[in-house]
Amino acid sequence: MRGTQLAAGLVALALSMTACGSDTPSSPGGGGGTSGAPAAKLKIGLAYDIGGRGDQSFNDSAARGLDKAKSDLGVEAKELEATAGETEAQKEDRLRQLAEGGYNPVIAVGFAYCKSIGKVAKDTPNVKFAIVDDLEDDCKGDNIANLLFAEQEGSFLVGVAAALKSKTGKVGFVGGVNVPLIQKFEAGYTAGVKAANPSATVEVKYLTQPPDFTGFNDPAKGETAANGQFDNGVDVIYAAAGGSGNGVFKAAKAKSKLGIGVDSDQYSQPALADVKDVIITSMLKKVDVAVFDFITSVKDSKFAAGAKTYDLKAGGIDYATSGGKIDDIKAKLDDYKTKISSGEIKVPDKK
């Protein structure tokens, strides 16, 4: 009788241990668990640049990619945002909070995260990371995907539009911060202006110099810079300045001039409804596509470290036609678009 009871107890213990084993959680970034167990829902960590969700531009494009992943892939997400004047340690802490808090993958929106993502990625090798807009040595790694764009190509197209729509032959460029990335926008824009009208002039103004990155989210500075250019005879301004572009459009509205948006289709942004009639087009940098592609690659176990470039040919760059304000020149723009995509026109990425 005692032997029978002992055997029964051992069987029960074995069954209990087996049941516990089936509940073993997956390790970060790995398959984990026993075969046949339901896959855990992907938890995405996304760190925005200055301005965050609601900037109507760069960050909002990333947010659209995340929102699509939520609706199409059923992922969960936590979103954090950079603040003006923050230290490198604060950026690192934000990414570490996500990576060590069970979020995998983690996406850093903007080149300002380069050093911090490199450090955190080394410390959390089982977490997959992506950084938008940077391929420096500090942010390369076996678990880091570098999502890049040919911003100069789209900027060339809106430069053509600016030249063709200008009545004075003087157009403007307002850059948020004077860094190599934004200089790519300027270089492409200037090349496009000159291609369409060799005698046109381009007036350039950067709102801040690094390490001051507030130029990406200071509409008042954007408005002041735009007013200065408009007073000098400029009649179309391309604002590659994130949230500061809102001020450029406000100035254009007040002076009956024209503006060109960036990153998102700014004509269609609800928060810019009061000034949309001056926005003739926007250079579309499809960060949303890159973010969604990256999340999908992790979900499908197809993550790839290193650079992935979204250019005009790949559909990662384009120009907006909302509002119909460039319908009369669309054929010319599309001709340039075809020539760039085919390689017939090589757009410079440096000034």
C-alpha positions as YAML, in Angstrom:
chain: A
units: angstrom
residues:
- id: 1
  name: MET
  ca: [0.00, 0.00, 0.00]
- id: 2
  name: ARG
  ca: [2.82, 2.38, 0.93]
- id: 3
  name: GLY
  ca: [4.62, 1.50, -2.34]
- id: 4
  name: THR
  ca: [1.54, 2.27, -4.36]
- id: 5
  name: GLN
  ca: [1.13, 5.66, -2.63]
- id: 6
  name: LEU
  ca: [4.80, 6.53, -3.19]
- id: 7
  name: ALA
  ca: [4.61, 5.67, -6.90]
- id: 8
  name: ALA
  ca: [1.47, 7.77, -7.30]
- id: 9
  name: GLY
  ca: [3.17, 10.69, -5.60]
- id: 10
  name: LEU
  ca: [6.19, 10.48, -7.90]
- id: 11
  name: VAL
  ca: [3.96, 10.46, -10.99]
- id: 12
  name: ALA
  ca: [2.09, 13.52, -9.75]
- id: 13
  name: LEU
  ca: [5.37, 15.33, -9.06]
- id: 14
  name: ALA
  ca: [6.65, 14.54, -12.56]
- id: 15
  name: LEU
  ca: [3.44, 15.80, -14.15]
- id: 16
  name: SER
  ca: [3.65, 19.00, -12.09]
- id: 17
  name: MET
  ca: [7.25, 19.65, -13.19]
- id: 18
  name: THR
  ca: [6.35, 19.05, -16.82]
- id: 19
  name: ALA
  ca: [3.51, 21.54, -16.58]
- id: 20
  name: CYS
  ca: [5.81, 24.16, -15.05]
- id: 21
  name: GLY
  ca: [8.33, 23.65, -17.83]
- id: 22
  name: SER
  ca: [5.77, 24.48, -20.48]
- id: 23
  name: ASP
  ca: [5.30, 27.93, -18.96]
- id: 24
  name: THR
  ca: [8.96, 28.92, -19.19]
- id: 25
  name: PRO
  ca: [9.11, 32.40, -20.73]
- id: 26
  name: SER
  ca: [11.08, 33.12, -23.88]
- id: 27
  name: SER
  ca: [14.43, 34.78, -23.43]
- id: 28
  name: PRO
  ca: [14.75, 38.30, -24.87]
- id: 29
  name: GLY
  ca: [15.14, 38.05, -28.60]
- id: 30
  name: GLY
  ca: [14.97, 34.26, -28.63]
- id: 31
  name: GLY
  ca: [12.47, 31.50, -29.33]
- id: 32
  name: GLY
  ca: [12.27, 30.12, -25.77]
- id: 33
  name: GLY
  ca: [9.56, 27.90, -24.32]
- id: 34
  name: THR
  ca: [8.56, 24.41, -25.38]
- id: 35
  name: SER
  ca: [7.53, 23.45, -28.88]
- id: 36
  name: GLY
  ca: [3.88, 24.24, -29.63]
- id: 37
  name: ALA
  ca: [3.55, 26.98, -26.98]
- id: 38
  name: PRO
  ca: [1.81, 30.13, -28.24]
- id: 39
  name: ALA
  ca: [4.26, 32.85, -29.31]
- id: 40
  name: ALA
  ca: [4.50, 35.82, -26.97]
- id: 41
  name: LYS
  ca: [3.18, 39.10, -28.33]
- id: 42
  name: LEU
  ca: [6.00, 41.30, -29.64]
- id: 43
  name: LYS
  ca: [6.66, 44.30, -27.40]
- id: 44
  name: ILE
  ca: [8.14, 47.27, -29.26]
- id: 45
  name: GLY
  ca: [10.11, 50.03, -27.59]
- id: 46
  name: LEU
  ca: [10.34, 53.28, -29.57]
- id: 47
  name: ALA
  ca: [12.40, 56.31, -28.56]
- id: 48
  name: TYR
  ca: [11.49, 59.51, -30.40]
- id: 49
  name: ASP
  ca: [13.76, 62.43, -31.19]
- id: 50
  name: ILE
  ca: [13.01, 65.95, -29.94]
- id: 51
  name: GLY
  ca: [9.41, 66.89, -30.71]
- id: 52
  name: GLY
  ca: [8.11, 63.36, -30.34]
- id: 53
  name: ARG
  ca: [4.77, 62.13, -31.58]
- id: 54
  name: GLY
  ca: [2.82, 65.15, -32.79]
- id: 55
  name: ASP
  ca: [5.63, 67.04, -34.54]
- id: 56
  name: GLN
  ca: [3.73, 66.70, -37.87]
- id: 57
  name: SER
  ca: [6.98, 65.64, -39.52]
- id: 58
  name: PHE
  ca: [9.84, 63.21, -38.81]
- id: 59
  name: ASN
  ca: [8.67, 61.65, -35.54]
- id: 60
  name: ASP
  ca: [5.10, 61.38, -36.74]
- id: 61
  name: SER
  ca: [6.27, 59.39, -39.74]
- id: 62
  name: ALA
  ca: [7.89, 56.88, -37.37]
- id: 63
  name: ALA
  ca: [4.73, 56.87, -35.28]
- id: 64
  name: ARG
  ca: [2.64, 55.89, -38.31]
- id: 65
  name: GLY
  ca: [4.87, 52.87, -38.85]
- id: 66
  name: LEU
  ca: [4.44, 51.85, -35.23]
- id: 67
  name: ASP
  ca: [0.67, 52.33, -35.41]
- id: 68
  name: LYS
  ca: [0.51, 50.13, -38.51]
- id: 69
  name: ALA
  ca: [2.44, 47.42, -36.66]
- id: 70
  name: LYS
  ca: [-0.04, 47.65, -33.80]
- id: 71
  name: SER
  ca: [-3.04, 47.25, -36.08]
- id: 72
  name: ASP
  ca: [-1.61, 44.77, -38.61]
- id: 73
  name: LEU
  ca: [0.71, 42.68, -36.45]
- id: 74
  name: GLY
  ca: [-0.93, 43.00, -33.04]
- id: 75
  name: VAL
  ca: [2.21, 44.20, -31.27]
- id: 76
  name: GLU
  ca: [2.35, 46.10, -28.01]
- id: 77
  name: ALA
  ca: [4.45, 49.24, -27.67]
- id: 78
  name: LYS
  ca: [5.97, 51.73, -25.28]
- id: 79
  name: GLU
  ca: [6.93, 55.17, -26.57]
- id: 80
  name: LEU
  ca: [9.43, 57.54, -24.94]
- id: 81
  name: GLU
  ca: [10.53, 60.97, -26.08]
- id: 82
  name: ALA
  ca: [13.72, 63.03, -26.07]
- id: 83
  name: THR
  ca: [13.80, 66.44, -24.41]
- id: 84
  name: ALA
  ca: [15.64, 69.57, -25.48]
- id: 85
  name: GLY
  ca: [19.12, 69.93, -24.01]
- id: 86
  name: GLU
  ca: [19.27, 66.44, -22.56]
- id: 87
  name: THR
  ca: [22.58, 64.66, -21.93]
- id: 88
  name: GLU
  ca: [23.97, 61.57, -23.61]
- id: 89
  name: ALA
  ca: [23.35, 59.73, -20.33]
- id: 90
  name: GLN
  ca: [19.65, 60.54, -20.53]
- id: 91
  name: LYS
  ca: [19.43, 59.12, -24.06]
- id: 92
  name: GLU
  ca: [21.24, 55.98, -22.93]
- id: 93
  name: ASP
  ca: [18.95, 55.63, -19.91]
- id: 94
  name: ARG
  ca: [15.87, 55.89, -22.13]
- id: 95
  name: LEU
  ca: [17.04, 53.07, -24.40]
- id: 96
  name: ARG
  ca: [18.21, 50.97, -21.45]
- id: 97
  name: GLN
  ca: [14.83, 51.38, -19.77]
- id: 98
  name: LEU
  ca: [13.18, 49.88, -22.85]
- id: 99
  name: ALA
  ca: [15.72, 47.14, -23.51]
- id: 100
  name: GLU
  ca: [15.83, 45.97, -19.90]
- id: 101
  name: GLY
  ca: [12.08, 46.38, -19.46]
- id: 102
  name: GLY
  ca: [11.18, 43.53, -21.79]
- id: 103
  name: TYR
  ca: [10.81, 45.51, -25.02]
- id: 104
  name: ASN
  ca: [12.34, 43.81, -28.03]
- id: 105
  name: PRO
  ca: [12.97, 45.20, -30.58]
- id: 106
  name: VAL
  ca: [13.90, 48.76, -29.62]
- id: 107
  name: ILE
  ca: [13.86, 51.54, -32.23]
- id: 108
  name: ALA
  ca: [15.74, 54.83, -31.87]
- id: 109
  name: VAL
  ca: [14.37, 57.60, -34.08]
- id: 110
  name: GLY
  ca: [17.20, 59.90, -35.11]
- id: 111
  name: PHE
  ca: [20.98, 60.11, -35.36]
- id: 112
  name: ALA
  ca: [21.25, 61.70, -31.89]
- id: 113
  name: TYR
  ca: [20.89, 58.21, -30.40]
- id: 114
  name: CYS
  ca: [24.00, 56.80, -32.13]
- id: 115
  name: LYS
  ca: [26.39, 56.60, -29.18]
- id: 116
  name: SER
  ca: [23.77, 55.54, -26.67]
- id: 117
  name: ILE
  ca: [22.31, 52.77, -28.83]
- id: 118
  name: GLY
  ca: [25.79, 51.38, -29.41]
- id: 119
  name: LYS
  ca: [26.42, 51.09, -25.67]
- id: 120
  name: VAL
  ca: [23.03, 49.64, -24.77]
- id: 121
  name: ALA
  ca: [23.09, 47.15, -27.66]
- id: 122
  name: LYS
  ca: [26.42, 45.75, -26.47]
- id: 123
  name: ASP
  ca: [25.04, 45.29, -22.96]
- id: 124
  name: THR
  ca: [21.82, 43.60, -24.15]
- id: 125
  name: PRO
  ca: [22.92, 41.34, -27.03]
- id: 126
  name: ASN
  ca: [19.64, 39.39, -27.09]
- id: 127
  name: VAL
  ca: [17.65, 42.53, -27.93]
- id: 128
  name: LYS
  ca: [17.32, 43.67, -31.54]
- id: 129
  name: PHE
  ca: [17.77, 47.40, -32.19]
- id: 130
  name: ALA
  ca: [17.24, 49.81, -35.07]
- id: 131
  name: ILE
  ca: [18.41, 53.38, -35.47]
- id: 132
  name: VAL
  ca: [17.04, 55.74, -38.08]
- id: 133
  name: ASP
  ca: [19.49, 57.98, -39.98]
- id: 134
  name: ASP
  ca: [22.91, 56.84, -38.76]
- id: 135
  name: LEU
  ca: [25.66, 54.41, -39.78]
- id: 136
  name: GLU
  ca: [28.58, 55.73, -37.75]
- id: 137
  name: ASP
  ca: [30.92, 53.23, -36.11]
- id: 138
  name: ASP
  ca: [29.44, 54.05, -32.70]
- id: 139
  name: CYS
  ca: [26.06, 52.66, -33.73]
- id: 140
  name: LYS
  ca: [27.07, 49.57, -35.65]
- id: 141
  name: GLY
  ca: [26.65, 46.11, -34.15]
- id: 142
  name: ASP
  ca: [25.51, 42.56, -34.67]
- id: 143
  name: ASN
  ca: [22.12, 43.40, -33.17]
- id: 144
  name: ILE
  ca: [21.67, 46.87, -34.72]
- id: 145
  name: ALA
  ca: [19.89, 47.62, -38.00]
- id: 146
  name: ASN
  ca: [20.73, 51.00, -39.53]
- id: 147
  name: LEU
  ca: [17.75, 52.45, -41.43]
- id: 148
  name: LEU
  ca: [18.95, 55.04, -43.92]
- id: 149
  name: PHE
  ca: [17.35, 57.26, -46.57]
- id: 150
  name: ALA
  ca: [18.40, 59.04, -49.76]
- id: 151
  name: GLU
  ca: [16.97, 62.36, -48.59]
- id: 152
  name: GLN
  ca: [18.87, 64.23, -51.28]
- id: 153
  name: GLU
  ca: [16.83, 62.54, -54.02]
- id: 154
  name: GLY
  ca: [13.46, 63.68, -52.71]
- id: 155
  name: SER
  ca: [14.91, 67.09, -51.91]
- id: 156
  name: PHE
  ca: [16.01, 67.39, -55.55]
- id: 157
  name: LEU
  ca: [12.42, 66.89, -56.68]
- id: 158
  name: VAL
  ca: [10.98, 69.53, -54.36]
- id: 159
  name: GLY
  ca: [13.83, 71.81, -55.43]
- id: 160
  name: VAL
  ca: [12.59, 71.48, -59.00]
- id: 161
  name: ALA
  ca: [9.08, 72.30, -57.77]
- id: 162
  name: ALA
  ca: [10.35, 75.37, -55.90]
- id: 163
  name: ALA
  ca: [12.18, 76.69, -58.95]
- id: 164
  name: LEU
  ca: [9.20, 76.15, -61.24]
- id: 165
  name: LYS
  ca: [6.75, 77.78, -58.83]
- id: 166
  name: SER
  ca: [8.95, 80.74, -57.89]
- id: 167
  name: LYS
  ca: [8.13, 84.06, -59.52]
- id: 168
  name: THR
  ca: [11.18, 85.91, -58.20]
- id: 169
  name: GLY
  ca: [13.84, 83.33, -58.99]
- id: 170
  name: LYS
  ca: [14.85, 83.39, -55.31]
- id: 171
  name: VAL
  ca: [13.99, 80.41, -53.13]
- id: 172
  name: GLY
  ca: [14.90, 79.51, -49.58]
- id: 173
  name: PHE
  ca: [16.06, 76.59, -47.46]
- id: 174
  name: VAL
  ca: [15.56, 76.49, -43.68]
- id: 175
  name: GLY
  ca: [17.40, 73.66, -41.96]
- id: 176
  name: GLY
  ca: [16.74, 72.71, -38.36]
- id: 177
  name: VAL
  ca: [20.30, 71.99, -37.23]
- id: 178
  name: ASN
  ca: [23.51, 72.34, -39.24]
- id: 179
  name: VAL
  ca: [24.56, 68.69, -39.31]
- id: 180
  name: PRO
  ca: [25.63, 66.43, -42.22]
- id: 181
  name: LEU
  ca: [22.20, 64.81, -42.41]
- id: 182
  name: ILE
  ca: [20.37, 68.09, -43.02]
- id: 183
  name: GLN
  ca: [23.12, 69.20, -45.36]
- id: 184
  name: LYS
  ca: [22.04, 66.27, -47.56]
- id: 185
  name: PHE
  ca: [18.61, 67.87, -47.84]
- id: 186
  name: GLU
  ca: [20.19, 71.21, -48.74]
- id: 187
  name: ALA
  ca: [22.51, 69.68, -51.35]
- id: 188
  name: GLY
  ca: [19.72, 67.82, -53.11]
- id: 189
  name: TYR
  ca: [17.36, 70.79, -52.96]
- id: 190
  name: THR
  ca: [19.91, 73.20, -54.42]
- id: 191
  name: ALA
  ca: [20.74, 70.73, -57.21]
- id: 192
  name: GLY
  ca: [17.05, 70.44, -58.08]
- id: 193
  name: VAL
  ca: [16.54, 74.20, -58.11]
- id: 194
  name: LYS
  ca: [19.53, 74.68, -60.41]
- id: 195
  name: ALA
  ca: [18.43, 71.85, -62.72]
- id: 196
  name: ALA
  ca: [15.08, 73.54, -63.29]
- id: 197
  name: ASN
  ca: [16.37, 77.12, -63.33]
- id: 198
  name: PRO
  ca: [20.16, 77.59, -63.52]
- id: 199
  name: SER
  ca: [19.85, 81.31, -62.81]
- id: 200
  name: ALA
  ca: [17.82, 80.85, -59.61]
- id: 201
  name: THR
  ca: [19.40, 81.58, -56.22]
- id: 202
  name: VAL
  ca: [18.98, 79.64, -52.98]
- id: 203
  name: GLU
  ca: [19.13, 81.43, -49.63]
- id: 204
  name: VAL
  ca: [20.10, 79.08, -46.79]
- id: 205
  name: LYS
  ca: [19.53, 79.43, -43.05]
- id: 206
  name: TYR
  ca: [20.14, 76.90, -40.26]
- id: 207
  name: LEU
  ca: [18.28, 77.54, -37.03]
- id: 208
  name: THR
  ca: [20.86, 76.12, -34.60]
- id: 209
  name: GLN
  ca: [24.34, 74.65, -34.55]
- id: 210
  name: PRO
  ca: [25.17, 71.37, -32.76]
- id: 211
  name: PRO
  ca: [25.14, 70.50, -29.93]
- id: 212
  name: ASP
  ca: [22.02, 72.66, -29.76]
- id: 213
  name: PHE
  ca: [19.32, 70.52, -31.41]
- id: 214
  name: THR
  ca: [16.36, 72.71, -30.49]
- id: 215
  name: GLY
  ca: [16.26, 73.84, -34.11]
- id: 216
  name: PHE
  ca: [14.16, 70.77, -34.83]
- id: 217
  name: ASN
  ca: [11.34, 71.90, -32.54]
- id: 218
  name: ASP
  ca: [11.25, 75.68, -32.33]
- id: 219
  name: PRO
  ca: [8.51, 77.14, -34.57]
- id: 220
  name: ALA
  ca: [9.32, 80.67, -33.41]
- id: 221
  name: LYS
  ca: [12.87, 80.37, -34.77]
- id: 222
  name: GLY
  ca: [11.48, 78.93, -38.00]
- id: 223
  name: GLU
  ca: [9.08, 81.84, -38.38]
- id: 224
  name: THR
  ca: [11.82, 84.42, -37.78]
- id: 225
  name: ALA
  ca: [14.17, 82.80, -40.31]
- id: 226
  name: ALA
  ca: [11.41, 82.56, -42.91]
- id: 227
  name: ASN
  ca: [10.39, 86.18, -42.47]
- id: 228
  name: GLY
  ca: [13.98, 87.23, -43.05]
- id: 229
  name: GLN
  ca: [14.16, 85.28, -46.30]
- id: 230
  name: PHE
  ca: [10.77, 86.47, -47.52]
- id: 231
  name: ASP
  ca: [11.82, 90.06, -46.84]
- id: 232
  name: ASN
  ca: [14.86, 89.44, -49.07]
- id: 233
  name: GLY
  ca: [12.70, 88.49, -52.04]
- id: 234
  name: VAL
  ca: [12.42, 84.73, -51.53]
- id: 235
  name: ASP
  ca: [8.96, 83.45, -52.39]
- id: 236
  name: VAL
  ca: [9.24, 79.69, -51.77]
- id: 237
  name: ILE
  ca: [10.94, 78.04, -48.74]
- id: 238
  name: TYR
  ca: [11.75, 74.37, -48.17]
- id: 239
  name: ALA
  ca: [11.67, 73.70, -44.42]
- id: 240
  name: ALA
  ca: [13.84, 70.72, -43.42]
- id: 241
  name: ALA
  ca: [13.45, 71.50, -39.75]
- id: 242
  name: GLY
  ca: [10.97, 69.11, -38.12]
- id: 243
  name: GLY
  ca: [8.49, 70.93, -35.90]
- id: 244
  name: SER
  ca: [10.19, 74.28, -36.60]
- id: 245
  name: GLY
  ca: [8.77, 74.11, -40.11]
- id: 246
  name: ASN
  ca: [5.38, 75.00, -38.63]
- id: 247
  name: GLY
  ca: [6.73, 78.50, -38.07]
- id: 248
  name: VAL
  ca: [7.95, 78.70, -41.67]
- id: 249
  name: PHE
  ca: [4.46, 77.93, -42.92]
- id: 250
  name: LYS
  ca: [2.96, 80.49, -40.54]
- id: 251
  name: ALA
  ca: [5.26, 83.16, -41.99]
- id: 252
  name: ALA
  ca: [4.44, 82.08, -45.54]
- id: 253
  name: LYS
  ca: [0.73, 82.36, -44.79]
- id: 254
  name: ALA
  ca: [1.12, 85.85, -43.35]
- id: 255
  name: LYS
  ca: [3.13, 87.09, -46.33]
- id: 256
  name: SER
  ca: [1.23, 85.22, -49.07]
- id: 257
  name: LYS
  ca: [4.28, 83.16, -49.98]
- id: 258
  name: LEU
  ca: [4.79, 79.41, -50.42]
- id: 259
  name: GLY
  ca: [6.27, 76.61, -48.34]
- id: 260
  name: ILE
  ca: [7.47, 73.05, -48.88]
- id: 261
  name: GLY
  ca: [7.15, 70.44, -46.16]
- id: 262
  name: VAL
  ca: [9.39, 67.56, -45.16]
- id: 263
  name: ASP
  ca: [9.27, 63.92, -44.05]
- id: 264
  name: SER
  ca: [5.46, 63.70, -43.81]
- id: 265
  name: ASP
  ca: [2.79, 64.97, -46.20]
- id: 266
  name: GLN
  ca: [2.43, 68.16, -44.21]
- id: 267
  name: TYR
  ca: [-0.48, 69.46, -46.29]
- id: 268
  name: SER
  ca: [-2.54, 66.60, -44.85]
- id: 269
  name: GLN
  ca: [-1.54, 67.00, -41.19]
- id: 270
  name: PRO
  ca: [-4.61, 68.07, -39.15]
- id: 271
  name: ALA
  ca: [-2.54, 70.32, -36.89]
- id: 272
  name: LEU
  ca: [-1.40, 72.31, -39.94]
- id: 273
  name: ALA
  ca: [-4.86, 72.82, -41.40]
- id: 274
  name: ASP
  ca: [-4.68, 76.60, -40.90]
- id: 275
  name: VAL
  ca: [-1.58, 76.92, -43.10]
- id: 276
  name: LYS
  ca: [-1.99, 74.04, -45.54]
- id: 277
  name: ASP
  ca: [-3.00, 76.31, -48.40]
- id: 278
  name: VAL
  ca: [0.60, 77.60, -48.63]
- id: 279
  name: ILE
  ca: [2.17, 74.10, -48.65]
- id: 280
  name: ILE
  ca: [2.64, 73.21, -52.31]
- id: 281
  name: THR
  ca: [4.32, 69.83, -51.71]
- id: 282
  name: SER
  ca: [6.40, 67.90, -49.18]
- id: 283
  name: MET
  ca: [9.48, 65.74, -49.50]
- id: 284
  name: LEU
  ca: [8.30, 62.35, -48.27]
- id: 285
  name: LYS
  ca: [10.80, 60.42, -46.19]
- id: 286
  name: LYS
  ca: [8.95, 57.22, -45.42]
- id: 287
  name: VAL
  ca: [10.25, 56.44, -41.96]
- id: 288
  name: ASP
  ca: [6.92, 54.69, -41.39]
- id: 289
  name: VAL
  ca: [7.77, 52.14, -44.08]
- id: 290
  name: ALA
  ca: [11.22, 51.49, -42.59]
- id: 291
  name: VAL
  ca: [9.87, 51.13, -39.05]
- id: 292
  name: PHE
  ca: [7.14, 48.72, -40.13]
- id: 293
  name: ASP
  ca: [9.57, 46.71, -42.27]
- id: 294
  name: PHE
  ca: [11.98, 46.42, -39.36]
- id: 295
  name: ILE
  ca: [9.32, 45.29, -36.89]
- id: 296
  name: THR
  ca: [8.06, 42.74, -39.43]
- id: 297
  name: SER
  ca: [11.59, 41.40, -39.95]
- id: 298
  name: VAL
  ca: [11.99, 40.78, -36.22]
- id: 299
  name: LYS
  ca: [8.55, 39.19, -35.97]
- id: 300
  name: ASP
  ca: [9.37, 36.85, -38.86]
- id: 301
  name: SER
  ca: [12.85, 36.02, -37.47]
- id: 302
  name: LYS
  ca: [14.47, 37.72, -40.48]
- id: 303
  name: PHE
  ca: [16.35, 40.47, -38.66]
- id: 304
  name: ALA
  ca: [19.43, 41.72, -40.51]
- id: 305
  name: ALA
  ca: [22.06, 43.93, -38.93]
- id: 306
  name: GLY
  ca: [23.70, 46.79, -40.81]
- id: 307
  name: ALA
  ca: [22.56, 49.31, -43.37]
- id: 308
  name: LYS
  ca: [19.33, 49.25, -45.29]
- id: 309
  name: THR
  ca: [18.81, 52.27, -47.54]
- id: 310
  name: TYR
  ca: [15.41, 53.52, -48.63]
- id: 311
  name: ASP
  ca: [15.81, 55.60, -51.79]
- id: 312
  name: LEU
  ca: [13.57, 56.86, -54.58]
- id: 313
  name: LYS
  ca: [13.83, 53.64, -56.57]
- id: 314
  name: ALA
  ca: [12.90, 51.53, -53.54]
- id: 315
  name: GLY
  ca: [9.88, 53.71, -52.74]
- id: 316
  name: GLY
  ca: [11.32, 55.04, -49.50]
- id: 317
  name: ILE
  ca: [11.50, 58.61, -50.81]
- id: 318
  name: ASP
  ca: [8.94, 60.59, -52.83]
- id: 319
  name: TYR
  ca: [7.10, 63.90, -53.07]
- id: 320
  name: ALA
  ca: [3.53, 64.73, -52.07]
- id: 321
  name: THR
  ca: [0.79, 65.87, -54.43]
- id: 322
  name: SER
  ca: [-1.93, 66.64, -51.87]
- id: 323
  name: GLY
  ca: [-3.85, 69.82, -52.59]
- id: 324
  name: GLY
  ca: [-3.22, 69.71, -56.33]
- id: 325
  name: LYS
  ca: [-0.86, 72.68, -56.18]
- id: 326
  name: ILE
  ca: [1.79, 71.05, -58.38]
- id: 327
  name: ASP
  ca: [-0.50, 69.19, -60.77]
- id: 328
  name: ASP
  ca: [0.62, 71.48, -63.59]
- id: 329
  name: ILE
  ca: [4.29, 70.49, -63.16]
- id: 330
  name: LYS
  ca: [3.83, 66.86, -62.09]
- id: 331
  name: ALA
  ca: [4.89, 65.51, -65.50]
- id: 332
  name: LYS
  ca: [8.20, 67.35, -65.22]
- id: 333
  name: LEU
  ca: [8.76, 66.13, -61.67]
- id: 334
  name: ASP
  ca: [8.02, 62.54, -62.66]
- id: 335
  name: ASP
  ca: [10.48, 62.82, -65.54]
- id: 336
  name: TYR
  ca: [13.21, 63.82, -63.10]
- id: 337
  name: LYS
  ca: [12.05, 61.06, -60.76]
- id: 338
  name: THR
  ca: [12.48, 58.47, -63.51]
- id: 339
  name: LYS
  ca: [15.95, 59.77, -64.38]
- id: 340
  name: ILE
  ca: [17.07, 59.65, -60.74]
- id: 341
  name: SER
  ca: [15.68, 56.15, -60.20]
- id: 342
  name: SER
  ca: [17.40, 54.87, -63.34]
- id: 343
  name: GLY
  ca: [20.72, 56.40, -62.37]
- id: 344
  name: GLU
  ca: [20.77, 58.86, -65.27]
- id: 345
  name: ILE
  ca: [20.84, 61.71, -62.74]
- id: 346
  name: LYS
  ca: [23.16, 61.38, -59.76]
- id: 347
  name: VAL
  ca: [21.99, 63.68, -56.98]
- id: 348
  name: PRO
  ca: [24.76, 65.10, -54.74]
- id: 349
  name: ASP
  ca: [24.49, 64.40, -51.02]
- id: 350
  name: LYS
  ca: [27.02, 67.02, -49.94]
- id: 351
  name: LYS
  ca: [27.14, 70.78, -50.37]
...
